[in-house]
C-alpha cells in the first residue's frame, strides 16, 4: 500500500474541466431567430407596400353605378326578336330576380365560401394548395370578388404585382359593396362563351329559356362555363361540359344545396342544347338591318351598348308567309333549271379520327338553312349517295330524292360539278 501524501496547505488544486459549449443549439436558435426576423421584415415590407398602394387603387364607380354593355335588339310588332346588334350579348338581371338554384350552382362552382370571407378566402387557398399537392383535381383559390376585380380593373397577365393589386381591389370592393351587389355584378358581367355575357343571356343562348325557367341540371351546366368558356362549351365540347356539370352537381349535393332526389334527377336529365346560337324567332334579316341603320344614324356607336329595343311594324304571321312563298318560288326555279353542283370539295383523310375532324370543320363552314341541311358525301354509286351530317348521322339518298341531281353522278359530269366523295351537298 502506497502511503497517501498529505496535501500541503496553500498549494493550488488542478483546474476543473468545463463541459463543451453547445454550439449546435446556439446555432439553431440563431437560425430560427434569423428566419423569424426575415419573415417579419418581409411581412412589414409587404404591408408597407400595400398601405402605399391602397390609396392609389381605381375608383369603384363602374361597380357602384353598374351599367353594362347591352346590345340593340330589334323586335316585330308582336314582340318577336328578329335581330340583335352588339359585341356583347347580355340581359341585365337584378339579384332578386336570379333563381336560387342558379346562385347556388355558381357559388358551388366558383366560391362556396363567398358569404363568409372578406374578399380573399384564406381557407380556400390552403384547401386548394393541399388538394393540388395531394394530386387531386387542380383547384384555384380566386374568389368571386377577386374575379370581379380582375375583370373590371386588371389585365390577364400572371405576375405577383397584378395578384397583389387583385387582392387589394377585392378588399376595397368588399368594403364598399354589399355581398349581393358583388354577386349581381359578377353574374351579369362574366363571359360564358358564344358571345354571351352573364347567365341570363347564356340561358337563352344555350337552352332557349329565360333564367327563371332553367332546371337544376341546366344551372349546373351554365355554372361550369366561367372556369373555361371554350373548354366547357356544351355546343362544341359536350363531353367535357357534361363532366364539369356532373362534378358541380356532386358538390351541390355535398354542400346540401340540393337533395339526393334532385341530384339523381339532374344527373340523369338529358339536356337539349340549342345548336344555333344565332337563331331568331323568324326570318326578317333585311328588316332588322334597315332598323339598325336608322338607329345608328341617330346614336352612332352607343346604339350597340345602350340596350335599345326597337319595334318594327311587321308581324310574325305575315313575315313567315312571305318568307315561305319566296322560298317555295326559289326552290321551284332551281328544280326547273337543274342542280348546280356541290358547294365545295375536300379530301377526306383515310384515318377515322382525322376524317371526323375534317368533316366537322368543313360542315361548320356551311351552316344549315332551315330544312336545307349541309352534308358531306362519303361514297357514291350509280343509284345511291351516302353522306354524313354535321351531327355524325349517316344518310342514304336514292330514288326520287336523287333524281334532281342524277346527271352529276356519272364520270361524264364536269369534275367541278360531279357529286363524288368529299363533295358538300344540301339535303332536305
Coordinates of C-alpha atoms in Angstrom, one line a residue:
X1 CA 0.0 0.0 0.0
X2 CA 1.4 3.3 -1.1
X3 CA 1.1 5.8 1.7
X4 CA -1.2 8.8 0.9
X5 CA 0.8 12.0 0.6
X6 CA -0.6 14.7 2.7
X7 CA -1.9 17.8 1.0
X8 CA 0.3 20.8 1.6
X9 CA -1.7 23.7 2.8
X10 CA -1.8 26.6 0.4
X11 CA -1.0 24.5 -2.7
X12 CA -3.4 25.4 -5.6
X13 CA -5.6 22.5 -6.9
X14 CA -5.8 21.4 -10.6
X15 CA -8.3 23.4 -12.7
X16 CA -11.8 21.9 -13.2
X17 CA -12.6 20.7 -16.8
X18 CA -15.6 22.8 -18.1
X19 CA -18.3 21.0 -20.2
X20 CA -18.2 21.6 -24.0
X21 CA -20.2 24.6 -25.2
X22 CA -23.5 23.7 -27.1
X23 CA -22.6 25.3 -30.4
X24 CA -25.2 23.4 -32.3
X25 CA -28.0 24.6 -30.0
X26 CA -26.9 28.2 -30.2
X27 CA -26.6 27.9 -34.0
X28 CA -30.1 26.5 -34.2
X29 CA -31.5 29.3 -32.0
X30 CA -29.7 31.9 -34.1
X31 CA -31.0 30.4 -37.3
X32 CA -34.6 30.4 -36.0
X33 CA -34.3 34.0 -34.8
X34 CA -32.9 35.0 -38.2
X35 CA -35.7 33.3 -40.1
X36 CA -38.4 34.8 -37.9
X37 CA -36.7 38.2 -38.3
X38 CA -36.5 37.8 -42.1
X39 CA -40.2 36.8 -42.2
X40 CA -41.1 39.8 -40.1
X41 CA -39.1 42.1 -42.4
X42 CA -40.9 40.6 -45.5
X43 CA -44.3 41.0 -43.8
X44 CA -43.6 44.6 -42.8
X45 CA -42.3 45.4 -46.3
X46 CA -45.4 43.9 -47.9
X47 CA -47.7 45.7 -45.5
X48 CA -45.9 48.9 -46.2
X49 CA -46.2 48.4 -49.9
X50 CA -49.9 47.5 -49.7
X51 CA -50.5 50.6 -47.5
X52 CA -48.8 52.8 -50.1
X53 CA -50.7 51.2 -53.0
X54 CA -54.2 51.1 -51.4
X55 CA -54.9 54.8 -51.8
X56 CA -53.9 54.7 -55.4
X57 CA -56.4 52.0 -56.4
X58 CA -59.0 52.9 -59.0
X59 CA -62.4 54.2 -58.1
X60 CA -65.3 51.7 -58.0
X61 CA -67.7 53.9 -59.9
X62 CA -68.1 51.2 -62.6
X63 CA -69.3 48.8 -60.0
X64 CA -71.3 51.0 -57.7
X65 CA -73.1 52.5 -60.7
X66 CA -73.1 49.4 -62.9
X67 CA -74.2 50.0 -66.5
X68 CA -73.0 47.1 -68.6
X69 CA -73.0 47.0 -72.4
X70 CA -76.4 45.7 -73.6
X71 CA -76.9 45.2 -77.4
X72 CA -79.6 46.7 -79.6
X73 CA -82.5 44.4 -80.1
X74 CA -85.0 44.6 -83.0
X75 CA -88.5 43.2 -82.5
X76 CA -91.6 42.6 -84.6
X77 CA -94.8 44.3 -83.8
X78 CA -95.9 41.2 -81.9
X79 CA -92.7 41.2 -79.7
X80 CA -90.7 38.5 -81.6
X81 CA -86.9 39.1 -81.6
X82 CA -85.7 39.4 -85.2
X83 CA -82.2 40.9 -84.8
X84 CA -79.5 41.7 -82.2
X85 CA -76.5 44.0 -82.7
X86 CA -73.6 44.5 -80.3
X87 CA -70.4 42.9 -79.3
X88 CA -71.7 41.6 -76.0
X89 CA -74.9 39.6 -75.8
X90 CA -76.3 40.4 -72.3
X91 CA -79.6 40.7 -70.4
X92 CA -79.2 42.7 -67.2
X93 CA -80.9 40.8 -64.3
X94 CA -81.2 42.0 -60.7
X95 CA -80.0 39.7 -57.9
X96 CA -83.6 39.3 -56.6
X97 CA -84.7 38.0 -59.9
X98 CA -82.0 35.4 -60.3
X99 CA -83.3 31.9 -59.3
X100 CA -81.9 30.5 -56.1
X101 CA -80.7 27.3 -57.9
X102 CA -78.6 29.4 -60.3
X103 CA -77.0 31.3 -57.5
X104 CA -76.2 28.2 -55.6
X105 CA -74.8 26.5 -58.7
X106 CA -72.4 29.4 -59.3
X107 CA -71.3 29.6 -55.6
X108 CA -70.7 25.8 -55.7
X109 CA -68.5 26.1 -58.8
X110 CA -66.7 29.3 -58.1
X111 CA -66.7 30.3 -54.4
X112 CA -68.8 28.3 -51.9
X113 CA -67.5 30.5 -49.0
X114 CA -68.4 33.7 -50.7
X115 CA -70.7 34.9 -47.9
X116 CA -68.1 34.0 -45.3
X117 CA -64.8 35.6 -46.4
X118 CA -63.8 39.2 -46.8
X119 CA -62.7 39.1 -50.4
X120 CA -59.8 36.7 -50.1
X121 CA -60.6 33.2 -48.9
X122 CA -57.6 32.1 -46.9
X123 CA -59.2 28.8 -46.0
X124 CA -59.8 28.2 -49.7
X125 CA -56.2 28.9 -50.5
X126 CA -55.0 26.3 -48.0
X127 CA -57.6 23.8 -49.2
X128 CA -56.6 24.3 -52.8
X129 CA -52.9 24.0 -52.1
X130 CA -53.3 20.8 -50.1
X131 CA -55.6 19.3 -52.8
X132 CA -53.1 20.2 -55.6
X133 CA -50.2 18.8 -53.6
X134 CA -52.1 15.6 -53.0
X135 CA -52.6 15.1 -56.7
X136 CA -56.4 15.7 -56.7
X137 CA -58.2 17.7 -59.4
X138 CA -56.5 21.1 -59.7
X139 CA -58.3 23.8 -57.8
X140 CA -58.0 27.5 -57.9
X141 CA -58.5 29.9 -54.9
X142 CA -59.7 33.1 -56.6
X143 CA -62.9 34.3 -55.0
X144 CA -65.8 35.8 -56.9
X145 CA -64.8 39.2 -55.6
X146 CA -61.2 38.7 -56.9
X147 CA -62.7 37.7 -60.3
X148 CA -64.8 40.9 -60.4
X149 CA -61.7 43.0 -59.6
X150 CA -59.8 41.2 -62.3
X151 CA -62.5 41.5 -65.0
X152 CA -63.1 45.2 -64.4
X153 CA -59.8 46.7 -63.5
X154 CA -56.8 44.4 -64.3
X155 CA -55.1 42.7 -67.2
X156 CA -54.8 39.0 -67.5
X157 CA -51.0 38.9 -67.0
X158 CA -49.8 36.4 -64.4
X159 CA -47.5 38.4 -62.2
X160 CA -47.1 38.9 -58.4
X161 CA -47.8 42.6 -58.8
X162 CA -51.1 42.0 -60.6
X163 CA -52.1 39.4 -58.0
X164 CA -51.3 41.9 -55.2
X165 CA -53.5 44.6 -56.8
X166 CA -56.2 42.0 -57.3
X167 CA -56.2 41.2 -53.5
X168 CA -56.2 44.9 -52.6
X169 CA -59.1 45.6 -55.0
X170 CA -61.0 42.6 -53.6
X171 CA -60.7 44.1 -50.1
X172 CA -61.8 47.5 -51.3
X173 CA -64.8 46.1 -53.2
X174 CA -65.9 44.1 -50.1
X175 CA -65.5 47.3 -48.0
X176 CA -67.7 49.4 -50.3
X177 CA -70.3 47.0 -51.8
X178 CA -72.7 44.5 -50.1
X179 CA -72.2 40.8 -51.0
X180 CA -75.4 40.6 -53.0
X181 CA -74.4 43.5 -55.2
X182 CA -71.0 41.9 -55.9
X183 CA -72.7 38.7 -56.9
X184 CA -75.1 40.5 -59.1
X185 CA -72.3 42.3 -60.9
X186 CA -70.4 39.0 -61.4
X187 CA -73.4 37.1 -62.7
X188 CA -74.2 39.8 -65.3
X189 CA -70.6 40.6 -66.4
X190 CA -68.9 37.2 -66.7
X191 CA -68.1 35.9 -70.2
X192 CA -69.8 32.5 -70.9
X193 CA -69.0 31.7 -74.5
X194 CA -71.0 32.1 -77.7
X195 CA -70.6 35.9 -77.3
X196 CA -72.8 35.7 -74.2
X197 CA -72.1 37.7 -71.1
X198 CA -74.0 36.9 -67.9
X199 CA -76.1 33.9 -67.0
X200 CA -79.4 35.3 -68.3
X201 CA -78.0 35.7 -71.8
X202 CA -76.3 32.2 -71.6
X203 CA -79.6 30.5 -70.6
X204 CA -81.3 31.9 -73.7
X205 CA -78.4 31.1 -76.0
X206 CA -77.7 27.6 -74.8
X207 CA -81.1 26.4 -73.8
X208 CA -83.6 28.9 -75.4
X209 CA -85.0 29.7 -72.0
X210 CA -85.2 32.5 -69.6
X211 CA -83.1 32.3 -66.4
X212 CA -86.3 31.7 -64.4
X213 CA -87.1 28.6 -66.4
X214 CA -83.9 26.6 -66.1
X215 CA -83.6 23.3 -64.2
X216 CA -81.0 22.2 -61.7
X217 CA -79.2 20.3 -64.4
X218 CA -79.1 23.3 -66.7
X219 CA -78.0 25.6 -63.9
X220 CA -75.1 23.3 -63.1
X221 CA -74.1 23.2 -66.8
X222 CA -74.1 27.0 -67.0
X223 CA -72.2 27.3 -63.7
X224 CA -69.4 25.3 -65.3
X225 CA -68.7 27.8 -68.0
X226 CA -66.8 30.6 -66.2
X227 CA -63.8 28.3 -65.5
X228 CA -63.2 27.9 -69.2
X229 CA -66.0 29.0 -71.6
X230 CA -64.4 27.3 -74.6
X231 CA -63.4 24.0 -73.0
X232 CA -66.8 23.5 -71.2
X233 CA -69.0 24.9 -74.0
X234 CA -71.9 22.4 -74.4
X235 CA -72.2 23.2 -78.1
X236 CA -68.6 22.5 -79.2
X237 CA -67.4 20.3 -76.3
X238 CA -70.5 18.4 -75.0
X239 CA -68.5 15.6 -73.3
X240 CA -66.3 17.9 -71.3
X241 CA -69.2 20.2 -70.5
X242 CA -71.1 17.1 -69.2
X243 CA -68.2 16.0 -67.0
X244 CA -68.0 19.5 -65.5
X245 CA -71.7 19.6 -64.9
X246 CA -71.6 16.3 -63.1
X247 CA -68.8 17.5 -60.8
X248 CA -70.8 20.6 -59.9
X249 CA -73.9 18.6 -59.2
X250 CA -71.9 16.3 -56.8
X251 CA -70.6 19.3 -54.9
X252 CA -74.1 20.9 -54.7
X253 CA -75.2 17.7 -53.1
X254 CA -72.3 17.7 -50.6
X255 CA -73.0 21.3 -49.7
X256 CA -76.7 20.5 -49.1
X257 CA -77.8 22.9 -51.8
X258 CA -79.9 20.1 -53.4
X259 CA -81.5 17.0 -52.1
X260 CA -80.5 13.4 -53.1
X261 CA -83.6 13.2 -55.2
X262 CA -82.9 16.5 -57.0
X263 CA -79.3 15.2 -57.6
X264 CA -80.4 11.9 -59.2
X265 CA -83.0 13.7 -61.3
X266 CA -80.5 16.3 -62.5
X267 CA -77.7 13.8 -63.0
X268 CA -79.9 11.8 -65.4
X269 CA -81.6 14.7 -67.1
X270 CA -81.0 14.8 -70.9
X271 CA -80.3 18.5 -71.8
X272 CA -81.5 20.0 -75.1
X273 CA -78.8 22.3 -76.2
X274 CA -79.6 24.8 -79.0
X275 CA -77.4 24.0 -81.9
X276 CA -77.6 27.5 -83.4
X277 CA -76.9 30.4 -81.1
X278 CA -77.9 32.9 -83.7
X279 CA -81.5 31.8 -84.2
X280 CA -84.2 34.4 -84.1
X281 CA -88.0 34.0 -83.9
X282 CA -88.4 34.4 -87.7
X283 CA -86.6 35.3 -90.8
X284 CA -86.6 39.1 -91.1
X285 CA -82.9 39.8 -91.6
X286 CA -83.4 42.7 -94.1
X287 CA -85.9 44.4 -91.9
X288 CA -83.6 44.1 -88.9
X289 CA -80.8 45.6 -90.9
X290 CA -82.9 48.5 -92.1
X291 CA -83.9 49.3 -88.5
X292 CA -80.2 49.0 -87.3
X293 CA -79.1 51.6 -89.9
X294 CA -81.8 54.0 -88.9
X295 CA -80.9 53.7 -85.2
X296 CA -77.2 54.0 -85.9
X297 CA -77.7 57.3 -87.7
X298 CA -79.1 58.8 -84.5
X299 CA -77.0 57.1 -81.7
X300 CA -73.8 56.1 -83.6
X301 CA -71.7 53.6 -81.6
X302 CA -73.8 54.0 -78.5
X303 CA -76.6 52.2 -80.4
X304 CA -74.8 48.9 -79.7
X305 CA -74.3 49.3 -76.0
X306 CA -77.3 51.2 -74.5
X307 CA -79.7 48.3 -74.6
X308 CA -82.1 49.9 -77.1
X309 CA -85.2 47.9 -78.0
X310 CA -86.6 48.8 -81.5
X311 CA -90.0 47.7 -82.6
X312 CA -91.0 47.3 -86.3
X313 CA -94.4 47.1 -87.9
X314 CA -94.1 43.6 -89.4
X315 CA -95.8 40.6 -87.7
X316 CA -94.6 37.1 -87.4
X317 CA -97.5 35.6 -89.3
X318 CA -97.1 37.9 -92.3
X319 CA -93.4 37.6 -92.4
X320 CA -93.5 33.8 -92.2
X321 CA -96.0 33.7 -95.1
X322 CA -93.8 36.0 -97.2
X323 CA -90.7 34.0 -96.5
X324 CA -92.2 30.6 -97.3
X325 CA -93.7 32.0 -100.5
X326 CA -90.4 33.3 -101.7
X327 CA -88.5 30.2 -100.6
X328 CA -91.0 28.0 -102.5
X329 CA -90.6 30.1 -105.6
X330 CA -86.8 29.9 -105.5
X331 CA -86.9 26.1 -105.0
X332 CA -89.2 25.6 -107.9
X333 CA -86.9 27.8 -110.1
X334 CA -83.9 25.6 -109.1
X335 CA -85.8 22.4 -110.0
X336 CA -86.7 23.8 -113.4
X337 CA -83.1 24.8 -114.2
X338 CA -81.4 21.7 -112.7
X339 CA -78.9 21.0 -110.0
X340 CA -76.0 23.5 -109.9
X341 CA -73.5 21.1 -108.3
X342 CA -71.8 20.8 -104.9
X343 CA -71.0 23.8 -102.8
X344 CA -67.4 22.7 -102.1
X345 CA -65.0 19.8 -102.2
X346 CA -62.5 18.5 -99.6
X347 CA -60.2 15.5 -99.5
X348 CA -61.3 13.2 -96.7
X349 CA -58.4 11.5 -94.8
X350 CA -58.4 7.7 -94.5
X351 CA -57.9 7.7 -90.7
X352 CA -61.3 7.9 -89.0
X353 CA -60.3 10.4 -86.3
X354 CA -58.7 12.7 -88.9
X355 CA -61.7 12.2 -91.2
X356 CA -64.2 13.2 -88.5
X357 CA -62.2 16.3 -87.7
X358 CA -62.1 17.3 -91.4
X359 CA -65.8 16.7 -91.9
X360 CA -66.7 18.7 -88.8
X361 CA -64.5 21.6 -89.8
X362 CA -65.8 21.7 -93.4
X363 CA -69.5 21.5 -92.5
X364 CA -69.1 24.2 -89.9
X365 CA -68.3 26.5 -92.9
X366 CA -71.7 25.6 -94.4
X367 CA -74.5 26.4 -91.8
X368 CA -77.9 24.9 -92.2
X369 CA -80.7 26.9 -93.8
X370 CA -83.9 25.8 -92.1
X371 CA -84.6 22.4 -93.5
X372 CA -81.8 22.5 -96.1
X373 CA -79.0 20.8 -94.2
X374 CA -75.4 20.6 -95.3
X375 CA -73.9 17.1 -95.7
X376 CA -70.6 15.6 -96.9
X377 CA -70.6 12.9 -99.5
X378 CA -68.7 9.7 -98.3
X379 CA -69.5 7.3 -101.1
X380 CA -71.2 7.4 -104.5
X381 CA -72.8 4.6 -106.6
X382 CA -74.9 4.9 -109.8
X383 CA -78.1 4.6 -107.7
X384 CA -77.2 5.9 -104.3
X385 CA -75.3 8.7 -102.5
X386 CA -74.0 8.0 -98.9
X387 CA -73.4 11.2 -96.9
X388 CA -72.7 12.4 -93.4
X389 CA -74.3 15.3 -91.5
X390 CA -72.6 17.6 -89.0
X391 CA -74.2 15.6 -86.2
X392 CA -72.4 12.5 -87.3
X393 CA -75.6 10.9 -88.7
X394 CA -75.1 8.9 -91.9
X395 CA -77.8 9.2 -94.5
X396 CA -78.5 7.5 -97.9
X397 CA -80.0 9.4 -100.8
X398 CA -81.7 7.3 -103.6
X399 CA -84.7 7.0 -105.8
X400 CA -86.8 10.2 -106.3
X401 CA -84.6 12.1 -103.8
X402 CA -81.7 11.6 -106.2
X403 CA -83.4 12.3 -109.5
X404 CA -82.9 16.0 -109.2
X405 CA -79.1 15.6 -109.3
X406 CA -78.7 12.3 -111.2
X407 CA -76.9 13.9 -114.1
X408 CA -74.0 14.8 -111.9
X409 CA -73.3 11.3 -110.7
X410 CA -71.6 9.8 -113.7
X411 CA -68.0 10.1 -114.9
X412 CA -69.1 12.3 -117.8
X413 CA -70.1 15.1 -115.5
X414 CA -67.6 18.0 -115.2
X415 CA -65.1 17.5 -112.4
X416 CA -66.1 20.8 -110.8
X417 CA -69.7 19.8 -110.6
X418 CA -69.6 16.0 -110.2
X419 CA -71.0 14.5 -107.0
X420 CA -68.2 12.5 -105.5
X421 CA -66.5 11.6 -102.2
X422 CA -65.7 14.9 -100.4
X423 CA -68.4 16.9 -102.0
X424 CA -70.5 19.3 -99.8
X425 CA -74.2 19.0 -100.8
X426 CA -77.6 20.0 -99.4
X427 CA -80.3 17.6 -98.3
X428 CA -83.9 18.4 -97.3

